[in-house]
Coordinates of C-alpha atoms and ligand atoms in Angstrom, one line a residue:
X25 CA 7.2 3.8 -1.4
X26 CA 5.0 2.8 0.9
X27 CA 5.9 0.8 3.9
X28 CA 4.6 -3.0 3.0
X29 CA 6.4 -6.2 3.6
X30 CA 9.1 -6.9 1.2
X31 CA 11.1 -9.8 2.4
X32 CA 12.0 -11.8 0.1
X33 CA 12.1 -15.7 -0.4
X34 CA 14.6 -17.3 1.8
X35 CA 18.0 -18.4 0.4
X36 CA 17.4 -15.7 -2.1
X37 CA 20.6 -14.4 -3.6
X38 CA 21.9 -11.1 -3.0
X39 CA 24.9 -9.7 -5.3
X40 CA 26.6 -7.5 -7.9
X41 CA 27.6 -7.8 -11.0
X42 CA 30.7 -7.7 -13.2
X43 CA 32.3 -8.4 -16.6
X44 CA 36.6 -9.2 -17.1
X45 CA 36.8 -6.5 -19.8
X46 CA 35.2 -3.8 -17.7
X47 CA 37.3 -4.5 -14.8
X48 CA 40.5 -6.7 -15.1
X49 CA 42.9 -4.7 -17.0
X50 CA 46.6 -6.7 -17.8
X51 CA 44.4 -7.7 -21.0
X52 CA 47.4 -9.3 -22.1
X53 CA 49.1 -10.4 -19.0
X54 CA 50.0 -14.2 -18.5
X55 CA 49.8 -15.2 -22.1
X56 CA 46.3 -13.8 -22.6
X57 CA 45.7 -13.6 -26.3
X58 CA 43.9 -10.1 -27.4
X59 CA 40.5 -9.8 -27.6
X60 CA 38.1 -7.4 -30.5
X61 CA 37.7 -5.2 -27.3
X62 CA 41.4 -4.9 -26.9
X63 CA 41.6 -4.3 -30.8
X64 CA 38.5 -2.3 -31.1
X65 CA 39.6 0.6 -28.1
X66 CA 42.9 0.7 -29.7
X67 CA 41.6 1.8 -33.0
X68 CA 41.4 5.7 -32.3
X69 CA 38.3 7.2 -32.2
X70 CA 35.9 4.4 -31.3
X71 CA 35.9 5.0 -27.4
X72 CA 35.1 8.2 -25.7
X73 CA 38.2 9.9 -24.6
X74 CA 40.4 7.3 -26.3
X75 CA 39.6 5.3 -23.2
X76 CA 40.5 1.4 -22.7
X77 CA 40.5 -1.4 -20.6
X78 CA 44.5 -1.6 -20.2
X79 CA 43.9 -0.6 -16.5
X80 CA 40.2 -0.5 -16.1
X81 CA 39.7 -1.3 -12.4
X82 CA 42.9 -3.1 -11.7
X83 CA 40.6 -6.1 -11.0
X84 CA 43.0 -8.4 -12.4
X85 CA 45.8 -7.8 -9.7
X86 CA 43.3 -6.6 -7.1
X87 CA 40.9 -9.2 -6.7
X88 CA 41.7 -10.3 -3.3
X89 CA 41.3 -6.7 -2.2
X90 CA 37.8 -6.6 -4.3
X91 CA 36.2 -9.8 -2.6
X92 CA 37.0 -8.5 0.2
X93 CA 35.0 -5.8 0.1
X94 CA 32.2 -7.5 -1.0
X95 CA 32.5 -10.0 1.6
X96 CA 32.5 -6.6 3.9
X97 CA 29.6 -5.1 2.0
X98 CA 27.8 -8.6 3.1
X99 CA 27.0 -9.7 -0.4
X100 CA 26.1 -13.2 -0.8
X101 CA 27.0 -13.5 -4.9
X102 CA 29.0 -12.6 -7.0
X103 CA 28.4 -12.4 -11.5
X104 CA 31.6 -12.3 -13.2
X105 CA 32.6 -12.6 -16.7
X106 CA 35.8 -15.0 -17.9
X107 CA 37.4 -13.4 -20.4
X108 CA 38.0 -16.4 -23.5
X109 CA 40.9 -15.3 -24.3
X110 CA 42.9 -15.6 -21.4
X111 CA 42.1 -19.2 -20.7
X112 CA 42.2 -19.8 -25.0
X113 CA 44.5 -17.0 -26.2
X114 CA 43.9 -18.4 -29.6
X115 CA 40.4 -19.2 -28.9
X116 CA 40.9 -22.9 -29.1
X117 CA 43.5 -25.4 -28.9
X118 CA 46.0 -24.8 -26.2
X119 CA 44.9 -24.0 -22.8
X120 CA 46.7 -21.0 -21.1
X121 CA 46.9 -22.9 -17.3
X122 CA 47.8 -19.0 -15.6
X123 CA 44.7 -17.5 -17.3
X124 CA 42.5 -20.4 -15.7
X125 CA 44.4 -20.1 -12.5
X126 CA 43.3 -16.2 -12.0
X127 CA 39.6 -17.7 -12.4
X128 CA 39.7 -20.7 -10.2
X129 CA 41.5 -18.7 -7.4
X130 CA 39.0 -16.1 -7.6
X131 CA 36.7 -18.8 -7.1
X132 CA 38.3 -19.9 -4.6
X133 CA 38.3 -16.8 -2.6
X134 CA 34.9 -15.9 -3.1
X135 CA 33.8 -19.4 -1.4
X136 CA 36.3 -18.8 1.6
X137 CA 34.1 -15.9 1.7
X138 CA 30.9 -17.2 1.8
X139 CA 30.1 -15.8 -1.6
X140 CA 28.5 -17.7 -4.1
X141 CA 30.2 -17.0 -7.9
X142 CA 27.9 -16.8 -10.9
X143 CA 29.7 -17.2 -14.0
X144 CA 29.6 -15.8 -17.7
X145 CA 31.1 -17.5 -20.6
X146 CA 31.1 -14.7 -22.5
X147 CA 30.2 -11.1 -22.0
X148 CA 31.0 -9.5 -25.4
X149 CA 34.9 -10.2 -25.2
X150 CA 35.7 -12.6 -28.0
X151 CA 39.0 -13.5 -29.0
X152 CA 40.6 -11.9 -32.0
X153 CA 41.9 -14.6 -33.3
X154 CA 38.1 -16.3 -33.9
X155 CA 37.6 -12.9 -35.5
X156 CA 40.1 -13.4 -37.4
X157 CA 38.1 -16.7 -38.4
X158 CA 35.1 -14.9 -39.1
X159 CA 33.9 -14.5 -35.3
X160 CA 29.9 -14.8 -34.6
X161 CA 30.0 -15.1 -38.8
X162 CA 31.4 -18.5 -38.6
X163 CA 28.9 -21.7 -38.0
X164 CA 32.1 -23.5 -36.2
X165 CA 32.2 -20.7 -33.7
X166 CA 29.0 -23.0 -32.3
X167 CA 31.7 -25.8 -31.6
X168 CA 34.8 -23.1 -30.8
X169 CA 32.4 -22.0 -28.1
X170 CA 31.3 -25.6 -26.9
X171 CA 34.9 -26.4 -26.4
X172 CA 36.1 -23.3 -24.3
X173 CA 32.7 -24.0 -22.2
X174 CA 34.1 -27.4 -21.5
X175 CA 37.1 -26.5 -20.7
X176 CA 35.4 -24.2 -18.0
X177 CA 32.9 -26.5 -16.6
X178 CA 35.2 -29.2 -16.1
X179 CA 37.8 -27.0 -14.3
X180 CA 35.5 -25.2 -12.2
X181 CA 32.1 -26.8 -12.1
X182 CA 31.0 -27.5 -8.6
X183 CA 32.5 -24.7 -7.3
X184 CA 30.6 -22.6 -9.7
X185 CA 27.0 -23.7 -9.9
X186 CA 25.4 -20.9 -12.1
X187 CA 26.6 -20.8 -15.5
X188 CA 25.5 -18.4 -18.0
X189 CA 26.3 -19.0 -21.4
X190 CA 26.5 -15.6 -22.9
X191 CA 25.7 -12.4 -22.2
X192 CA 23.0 -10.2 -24.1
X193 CA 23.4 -11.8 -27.6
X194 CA 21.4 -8.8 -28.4
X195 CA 23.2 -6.3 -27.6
X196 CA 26.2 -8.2 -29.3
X197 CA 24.4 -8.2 -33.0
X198 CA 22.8 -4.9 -32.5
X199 CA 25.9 -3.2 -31.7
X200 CA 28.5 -5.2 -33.3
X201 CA 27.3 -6.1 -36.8
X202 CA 24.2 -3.9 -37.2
X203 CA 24.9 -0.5 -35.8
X204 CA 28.8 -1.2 -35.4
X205 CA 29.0 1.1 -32.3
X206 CA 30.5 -2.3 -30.6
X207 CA 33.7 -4.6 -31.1
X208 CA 33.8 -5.6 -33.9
X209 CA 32.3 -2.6 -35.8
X210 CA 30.0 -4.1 -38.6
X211 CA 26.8 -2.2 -40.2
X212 CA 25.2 -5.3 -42.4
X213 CA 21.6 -5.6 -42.4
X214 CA 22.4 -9.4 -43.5
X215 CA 25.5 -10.5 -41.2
X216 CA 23.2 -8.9 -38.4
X217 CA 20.6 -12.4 -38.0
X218 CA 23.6 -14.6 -38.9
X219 CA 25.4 -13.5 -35.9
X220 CA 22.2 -13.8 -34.2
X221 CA 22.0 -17.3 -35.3
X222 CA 25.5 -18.2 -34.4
X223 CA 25.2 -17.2 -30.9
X224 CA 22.1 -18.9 -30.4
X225 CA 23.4 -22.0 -32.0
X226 CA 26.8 -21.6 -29.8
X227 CA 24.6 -21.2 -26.8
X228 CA 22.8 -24.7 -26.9
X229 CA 25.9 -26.2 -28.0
X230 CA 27.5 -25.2 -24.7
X231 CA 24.1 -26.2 -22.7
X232 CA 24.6 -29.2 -24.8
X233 CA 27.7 -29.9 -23.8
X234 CA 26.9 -29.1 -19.7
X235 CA 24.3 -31.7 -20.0
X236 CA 27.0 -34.4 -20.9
X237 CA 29.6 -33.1 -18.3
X238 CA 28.1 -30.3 -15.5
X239 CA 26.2 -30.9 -12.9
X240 CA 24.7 -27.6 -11.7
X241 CA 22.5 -24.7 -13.5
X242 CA 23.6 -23.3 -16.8
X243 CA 21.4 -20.1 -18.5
X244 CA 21.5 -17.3 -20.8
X245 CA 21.7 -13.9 -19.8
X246 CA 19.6 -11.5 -22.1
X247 CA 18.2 -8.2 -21.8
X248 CA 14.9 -7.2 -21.9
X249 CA 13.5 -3.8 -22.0
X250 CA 9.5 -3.8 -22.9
X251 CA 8.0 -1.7 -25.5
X252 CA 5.1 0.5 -24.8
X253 CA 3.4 1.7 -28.0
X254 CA 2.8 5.8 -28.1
X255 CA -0.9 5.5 -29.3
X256 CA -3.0 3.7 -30.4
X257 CA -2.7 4.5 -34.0
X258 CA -1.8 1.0 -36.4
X259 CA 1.2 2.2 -37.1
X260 CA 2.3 3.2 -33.2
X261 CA 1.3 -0.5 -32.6
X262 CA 2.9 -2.4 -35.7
X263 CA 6.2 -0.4 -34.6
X264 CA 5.8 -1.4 -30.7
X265 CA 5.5 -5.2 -31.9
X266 CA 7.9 -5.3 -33.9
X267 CA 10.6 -3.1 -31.4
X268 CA 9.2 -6.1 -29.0
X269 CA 10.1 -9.1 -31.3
X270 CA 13.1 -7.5 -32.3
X271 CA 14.7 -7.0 -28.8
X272 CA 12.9 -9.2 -26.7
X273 CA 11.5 -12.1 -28.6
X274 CA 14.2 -12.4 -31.0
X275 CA 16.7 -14.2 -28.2
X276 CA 14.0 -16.4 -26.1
X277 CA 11.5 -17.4 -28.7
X278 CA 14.1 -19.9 -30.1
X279 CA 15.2 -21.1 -26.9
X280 CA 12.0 -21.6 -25.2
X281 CA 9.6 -21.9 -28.2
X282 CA 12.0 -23.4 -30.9
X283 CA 11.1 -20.6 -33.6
X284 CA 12.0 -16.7 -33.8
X285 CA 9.0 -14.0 -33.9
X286 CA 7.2 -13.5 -37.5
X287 CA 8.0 -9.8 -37.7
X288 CA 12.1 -10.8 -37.7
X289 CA 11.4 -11.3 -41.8
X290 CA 9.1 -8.2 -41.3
X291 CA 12.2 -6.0 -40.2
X292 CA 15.2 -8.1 -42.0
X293 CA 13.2 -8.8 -45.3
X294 CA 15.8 -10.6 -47.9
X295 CA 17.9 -10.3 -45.2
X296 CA 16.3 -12.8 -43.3
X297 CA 17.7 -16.5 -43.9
X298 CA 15.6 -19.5 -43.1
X299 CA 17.3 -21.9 -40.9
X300 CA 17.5 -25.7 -40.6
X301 CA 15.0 -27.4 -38.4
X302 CA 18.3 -29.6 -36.7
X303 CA 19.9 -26.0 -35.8
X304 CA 16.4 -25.0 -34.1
X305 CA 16.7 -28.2 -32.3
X306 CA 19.6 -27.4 -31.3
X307 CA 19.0 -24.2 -29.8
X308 CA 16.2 -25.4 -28.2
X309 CA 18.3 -27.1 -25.0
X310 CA 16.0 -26.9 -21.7
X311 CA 17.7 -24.1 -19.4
X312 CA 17.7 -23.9 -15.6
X313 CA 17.1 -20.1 -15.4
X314 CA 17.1 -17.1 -17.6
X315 CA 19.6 -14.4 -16.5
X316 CA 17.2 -10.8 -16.7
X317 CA 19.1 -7.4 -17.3
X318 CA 16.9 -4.9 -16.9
X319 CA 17.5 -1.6 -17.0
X320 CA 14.4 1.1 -18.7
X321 CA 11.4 0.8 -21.0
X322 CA 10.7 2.3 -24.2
X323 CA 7.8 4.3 -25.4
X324 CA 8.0 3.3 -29.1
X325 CA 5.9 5.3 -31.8
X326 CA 6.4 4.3 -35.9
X327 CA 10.0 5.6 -37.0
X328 CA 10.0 4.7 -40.7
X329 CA 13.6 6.4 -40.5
X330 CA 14.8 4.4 -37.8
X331 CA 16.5 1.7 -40.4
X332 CA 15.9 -1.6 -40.0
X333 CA 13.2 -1.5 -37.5
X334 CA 11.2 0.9 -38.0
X335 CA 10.8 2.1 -33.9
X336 CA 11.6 5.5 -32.2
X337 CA 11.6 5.9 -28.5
X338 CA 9.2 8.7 -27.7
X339 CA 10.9 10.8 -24.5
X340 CA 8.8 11.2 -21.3
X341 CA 9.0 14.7 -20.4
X342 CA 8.0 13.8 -16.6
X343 CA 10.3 11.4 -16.2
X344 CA 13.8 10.8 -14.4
X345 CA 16.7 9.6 -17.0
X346 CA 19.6 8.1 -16.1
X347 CA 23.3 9.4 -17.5
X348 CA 22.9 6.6 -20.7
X349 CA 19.5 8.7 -21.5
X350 CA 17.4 5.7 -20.3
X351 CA 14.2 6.3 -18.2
X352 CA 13.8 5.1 -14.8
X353 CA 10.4 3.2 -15.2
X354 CA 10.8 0.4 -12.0
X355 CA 7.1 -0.5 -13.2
X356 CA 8.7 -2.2 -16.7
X357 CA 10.9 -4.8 -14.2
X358 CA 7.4 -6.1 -12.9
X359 CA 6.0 -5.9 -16.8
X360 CA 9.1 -7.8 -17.9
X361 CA 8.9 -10.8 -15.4
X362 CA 5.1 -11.2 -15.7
X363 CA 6.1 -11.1 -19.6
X364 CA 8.2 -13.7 -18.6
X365 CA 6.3 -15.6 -16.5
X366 CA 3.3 -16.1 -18.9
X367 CA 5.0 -16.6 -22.3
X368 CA 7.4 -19.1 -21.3
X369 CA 5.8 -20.8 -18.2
X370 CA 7.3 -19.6 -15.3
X371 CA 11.1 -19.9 -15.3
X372 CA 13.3 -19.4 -12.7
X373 CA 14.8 -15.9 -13.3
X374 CA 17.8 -14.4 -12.1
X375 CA 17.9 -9.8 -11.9
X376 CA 21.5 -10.3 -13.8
X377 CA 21.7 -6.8 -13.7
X378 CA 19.8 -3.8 -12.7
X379 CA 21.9 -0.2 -12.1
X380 CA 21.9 3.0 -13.3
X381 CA 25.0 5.7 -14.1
X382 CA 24.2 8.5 -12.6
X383 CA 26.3 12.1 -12.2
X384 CA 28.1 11.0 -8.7
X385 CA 29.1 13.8 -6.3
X386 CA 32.6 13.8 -5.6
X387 CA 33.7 11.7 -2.7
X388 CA 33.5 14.0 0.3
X389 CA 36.0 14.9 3.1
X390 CA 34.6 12.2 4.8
X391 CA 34.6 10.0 2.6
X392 CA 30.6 9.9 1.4
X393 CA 29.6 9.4 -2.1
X394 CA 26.1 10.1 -1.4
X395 CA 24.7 9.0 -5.1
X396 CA 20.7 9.4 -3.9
X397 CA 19.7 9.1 -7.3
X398 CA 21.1 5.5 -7.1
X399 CA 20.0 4.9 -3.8
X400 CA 16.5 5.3 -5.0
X401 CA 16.6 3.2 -8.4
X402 CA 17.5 -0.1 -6.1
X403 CA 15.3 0.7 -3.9
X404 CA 12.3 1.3 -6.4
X405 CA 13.3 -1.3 -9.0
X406 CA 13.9 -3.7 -5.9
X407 CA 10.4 -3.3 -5.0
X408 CA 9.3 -3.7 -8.5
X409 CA 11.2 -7.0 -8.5
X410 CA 9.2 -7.9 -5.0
X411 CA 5.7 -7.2 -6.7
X412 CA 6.5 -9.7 -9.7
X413 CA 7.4 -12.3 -6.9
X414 CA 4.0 -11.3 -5.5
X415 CA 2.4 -12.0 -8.5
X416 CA 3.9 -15.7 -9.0
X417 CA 7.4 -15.1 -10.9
X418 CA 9.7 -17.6 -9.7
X419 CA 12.8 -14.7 -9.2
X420 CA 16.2 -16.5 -7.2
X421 CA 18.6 -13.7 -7.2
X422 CA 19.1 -10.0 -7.7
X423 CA 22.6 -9.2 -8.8
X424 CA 23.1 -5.2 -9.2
X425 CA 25.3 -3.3 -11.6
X426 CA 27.9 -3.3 -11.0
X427 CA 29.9 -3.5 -8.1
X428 CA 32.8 -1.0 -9.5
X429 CA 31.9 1.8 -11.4
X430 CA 34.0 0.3 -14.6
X431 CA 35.1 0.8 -18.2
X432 CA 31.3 1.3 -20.4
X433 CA 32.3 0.3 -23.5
X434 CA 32.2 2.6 -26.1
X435 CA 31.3 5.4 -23.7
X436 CA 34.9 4.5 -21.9
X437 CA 35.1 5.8 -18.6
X438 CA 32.9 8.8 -18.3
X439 CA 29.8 6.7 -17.0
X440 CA 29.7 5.4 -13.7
X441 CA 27.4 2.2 -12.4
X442 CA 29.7 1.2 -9.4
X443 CA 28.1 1.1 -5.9
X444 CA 31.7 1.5 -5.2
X445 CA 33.6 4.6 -6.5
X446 CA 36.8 3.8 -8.1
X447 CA 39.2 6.5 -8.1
X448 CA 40.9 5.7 -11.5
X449 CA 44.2 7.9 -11.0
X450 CA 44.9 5.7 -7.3
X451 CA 43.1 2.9 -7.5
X452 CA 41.4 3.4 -4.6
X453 CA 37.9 1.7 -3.9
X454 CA 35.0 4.1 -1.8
X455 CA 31.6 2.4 -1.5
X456 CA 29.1 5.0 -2.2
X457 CA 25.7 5.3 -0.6
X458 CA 24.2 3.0 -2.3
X459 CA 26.5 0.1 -1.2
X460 CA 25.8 1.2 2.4
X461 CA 22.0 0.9 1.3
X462 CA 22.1 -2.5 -0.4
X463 CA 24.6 -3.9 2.4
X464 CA 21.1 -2.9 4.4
X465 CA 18.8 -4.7 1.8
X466 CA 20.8 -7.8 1.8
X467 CA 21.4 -8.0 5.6
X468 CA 17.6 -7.8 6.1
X469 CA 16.9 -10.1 3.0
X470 CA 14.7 -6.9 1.6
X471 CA 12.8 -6.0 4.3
X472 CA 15.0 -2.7 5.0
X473 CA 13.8 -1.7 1.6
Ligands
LIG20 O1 25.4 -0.2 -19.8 C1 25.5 -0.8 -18.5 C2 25.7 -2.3 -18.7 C3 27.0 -2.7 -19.3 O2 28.1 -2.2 -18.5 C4 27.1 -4.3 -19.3 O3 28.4 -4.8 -19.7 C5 26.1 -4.9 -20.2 O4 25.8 -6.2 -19.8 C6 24.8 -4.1 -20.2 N1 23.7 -4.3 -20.8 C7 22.9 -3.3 -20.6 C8 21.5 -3.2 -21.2 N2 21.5 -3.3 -22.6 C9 22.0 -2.4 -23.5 C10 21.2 -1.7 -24.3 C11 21.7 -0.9 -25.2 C12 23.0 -0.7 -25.4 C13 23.9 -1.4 -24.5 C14 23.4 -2.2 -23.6 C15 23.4 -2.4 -19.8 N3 24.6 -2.9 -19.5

C-alpha cells in the first residue's frame, strides 16, 4: 500500500461483527424455543463434521468475559444478532422475559463499556415453529416478523440505535429454498422468489412499524459481491447482468426503487409471480442506512448449466483465495459503494461485514496467532473502503467479521473468521494478529493503516 492519509471521518464507527447462532450455544436454554438451525444441524449429514451450535462459542454464558475483551481490543461497536426464538419461542404470542433479559443485559454491558451495539432482527435463525407455519412461505410471516420487531424496539430502543432488520435475505433464499445447502433445506425454483418476497415484505413491515414506535436508525443488511463479465462476448455479458440483478439488484431495487430487476423473469421464467402494487409499497419504507457485507467479487462468464441463472465464476489464476474459495479483490469494496452511491443516491452505508477464513497457525508458545493473511485483507479492504469515502460514499462504520472465529453454517467449525482464536475444547479466547492490528486501526481512527 502506499503510505497516504487514511483517517477516516470523525465519530466513525469501529467494530466487529457477530450472529446468536454462530456464537451463543444453550440454544435451548431459558425457555428458548428451537430454531430450523437447531433442527437443520441435528439432521445428520447436513453440517460438516456433524458440527452444531450446542456450544458454539459459549457466548451465551460468556458474554461478560466477551465484551470485555472487546472493550480491551478498544472497539467502539459492536453487530449482534438476537436470536427470535429465544425472546418468541413460538415465534409469536408469549414473550420469553429470560431470553430478552440476556439481550438487554448484553446491552447493558456493552454501554458501560463505551461500546455502541448494532442490532439484527434476524440473521438466518427463524423459529421452527413459524416453519412449521410455512416460514418465509407464509405472507403472515410479514406481520409475525413486525410483531417480534416491536417487541424488540420497544424493550431496547434507545439503547440500541442501529437496527437492522434482516440479514442477507439473499443468502436466506439462495441457500434455503433454492440450493437447500441452508436451514431449511428447500430446492424450488418457484418457492425461491416467494421467499424473496416475503422477506422483503417482512422487512418494510418492521421499518413500518419502527416509524410508529423507534426513534433511532433502522436498515437492512445485504450482501453485495459485483459481477465482472469474462469477455466481452453477448453471452459473457447477458450472464454478468443477470448474476448482477440476481444477487445484487434483486434485494435493493425494491427497497430503494420500488420494482425488482427485469432479468428476475429472465432467470425465474413461470416461476416468477407478479406482485401487488400495495406489497411494493410496502416494501418500499425509506431506510436510514444500508448494512454492506462484502466479502469477494466474481468473474462471471455464460454457464447455461449453472441452473437457474445461468452464471459461472471464472477462477483467477493470479489471485489470493480465501479458505471459502473466494478471491481477495479489495478493489470490488470500492466498486460496490460507488455502485451504491450512484444507483441509489448516496446512502449512508454501514461495512456490516468484511473478513476472511483463512488457515490460522496454531497459537504459539507465546501466545501469537500470527494470521498475516488476515492482517493484510483488513488492511487492503480497509483502504479500499477509505477510497470510496474519497470518492463521495457516505460510509459510518466498518464492523469486521467476526470477532470469534464461530460455528460457519453448513461448513460447521472447520472455517475460522475470528480476530480472536477460540480454542473450542477450553473455551479459551486468544486474539490473533489481526485483533492486535485492528485495535491499531481503530485507536488511530485509520490512519495506522
Ligand atoms: O461466511 C462468513 C459470513 C457468515 O459467517 C455470516 O453469518 C453471514 O452473514 C455471511 N455472509 C457472507 C457473504 N455471503 C455469502 C455468500 C455465499 C454463501 C454464504 C454467504 C459471509 N458471511
Amino acid at each position: 500500500m502506499t503510505q497516504h492519509d487514511t483517517t477516516f471521518p470523525e465519530h466513525f464507527l469501529w467494530g466487529t461483527a457477530t450472529s446468536a447462532y454462530q456464537i451463543e450455544g444453550s440454544p435451548l436454554a431459558d425457555g428458548a424455543g428451537p430454531s430450523i438451525w437447531e433442527r437443520f444441524v441435528h439432521t445428520p449429514g447436513l453440517t460438516i463434521g456433524g458440527d452444531t451450535g450446542d456450544v458454539a462459542c459459549d457466548h451465551y454464558r460468556r458474554w461478560r468475559e466477551d465484551v470485555r475483551m472487546m472493550a480491551d481490543l478498544g472497539l467502539r461497536a459492536y453487530r449482534f444478532s438476537v436470536a427470535w426464538a429465544r425472546v418468541l419461542p413460538e415465534g409469536r404470542g408469549t414473550v420469553n422475559t429470560k431470553g430478552l433479559d440476556f439481550y438487554s443485559r448484553l446491552v447493558d454491558e456493552l454501554l458501560a463499556h463505551g461500546i455502541t451495539p448494532l442490532t439484527t432482527l434476524f440473521h438466518w435463525d427463524l423459529p421452527a415453529a413459524l416453519d412449521d407455519r410455512g416460514g418465509w412461505l407464509n405472507p403472515d410471516i410479514a406481520h409475525w416478523f413486525a410483531d417480534y420487531a416491536d417487541v424488540m424496539f420497544k424493550a431496547l430502543d434507545g439503547r440500541v440505535r442501529h437496527w437492522a432488520t434482516l440479514n442477507e435475505p439473499w443468502v436466506v433464499t439462495d441457500g434455503g429454498y433454492l440450493h437447500g445447502a441452508l436451514a431449511p433445506g428447500h430446492r424450488s425454483l418457484y418457492e425461491a422468489p416467494i421467499a424473496t418476497h416475503h422477506l422483503l415484505r417482512a422487512h418494510g413491515a418492521a421499518v413500518q412499524r419502527y416509524r410508529s414506535v423507534g426513534k433511532h436508525q433502522i436498515g437492512l443488511v445485504v450482501n453485495l459481491e459485483p459481477k465482472y463479465a469474462a469477455s466481452d462476448s453477448a453471452a459473457d455479458q447477458a450472464a454478468t447482468r443477470r448474476a448482477h440483478a440476481y444477487m445484487n439488484g434483486q434485494y435493493l431495487d425494491p427497497v430503494f426503487l420500488g420494482r425488482y430487476p427485469e432479468e428476475m423473469r429472465e432467470i425465474f421464467g413461470a416461476a416468477w409471480p407478479e406482485w401487488p402494487a400495495a406489497d411494493h409499497e410496502l416494501i418500499k419504507q425509506k431506510l436510514d442506512f444500508i448494512g454492506l457485507n462484502y466479502y469477494t467479487r466474481s468473474v462471471t462468464r455464460d454457464a447455461p448449466e449453472a441452473w437457474p441463472v445461468r452464471a459461472g465464476r471464472v477462477i483467477q489464476p493470479q489471485a489470493t483465495y480465501t479458505e471459502t474459495s473466494w478471491e481477495v479483490f479489495p478493489q470490488g469494496l470500492t466498486d460496490t459503494l460507488a455502485w451504491i452511491r450512484e444507483r441509489y443516491a448516496n446512502p449512508p452505508v454501514y461495512i456490516t461485514e468484511n473478513g476472511a477464513a483463512f488457515y490460522d497457525p496454531p497459537v504459539a508458545e507465546n501466545g501469537r496467532v500470527a494470521d498475516a493473511l488476515r492482517v493484510d485483507y483488513l488492511r487492503k479492504h480497509i483502504g479500499a473502503m477509505h477510497a470510496a469515502i474519497a470518492a463521495g460514499s457516505d460510509v459510518r462504520g466498518y464492523m469486521a467479521w467476526s470477532l470469534l472465529d464461530n460455528f460457519e453454517w453448513s461448513l460447521g467449525f472447520a472455517k475460522r473468521f475470528g480476530l480472536v482464536h477460540i480454542n473450542y475444547a477450553t473455551q479459551q479466547r486468544t486474539p490473533k494478529d489481526s485483533a492486535r492490528y485492528y485495535s491499531r486501526v481503530v485507536a488511530s481512527n485509520g490512519a495506522a493503516l
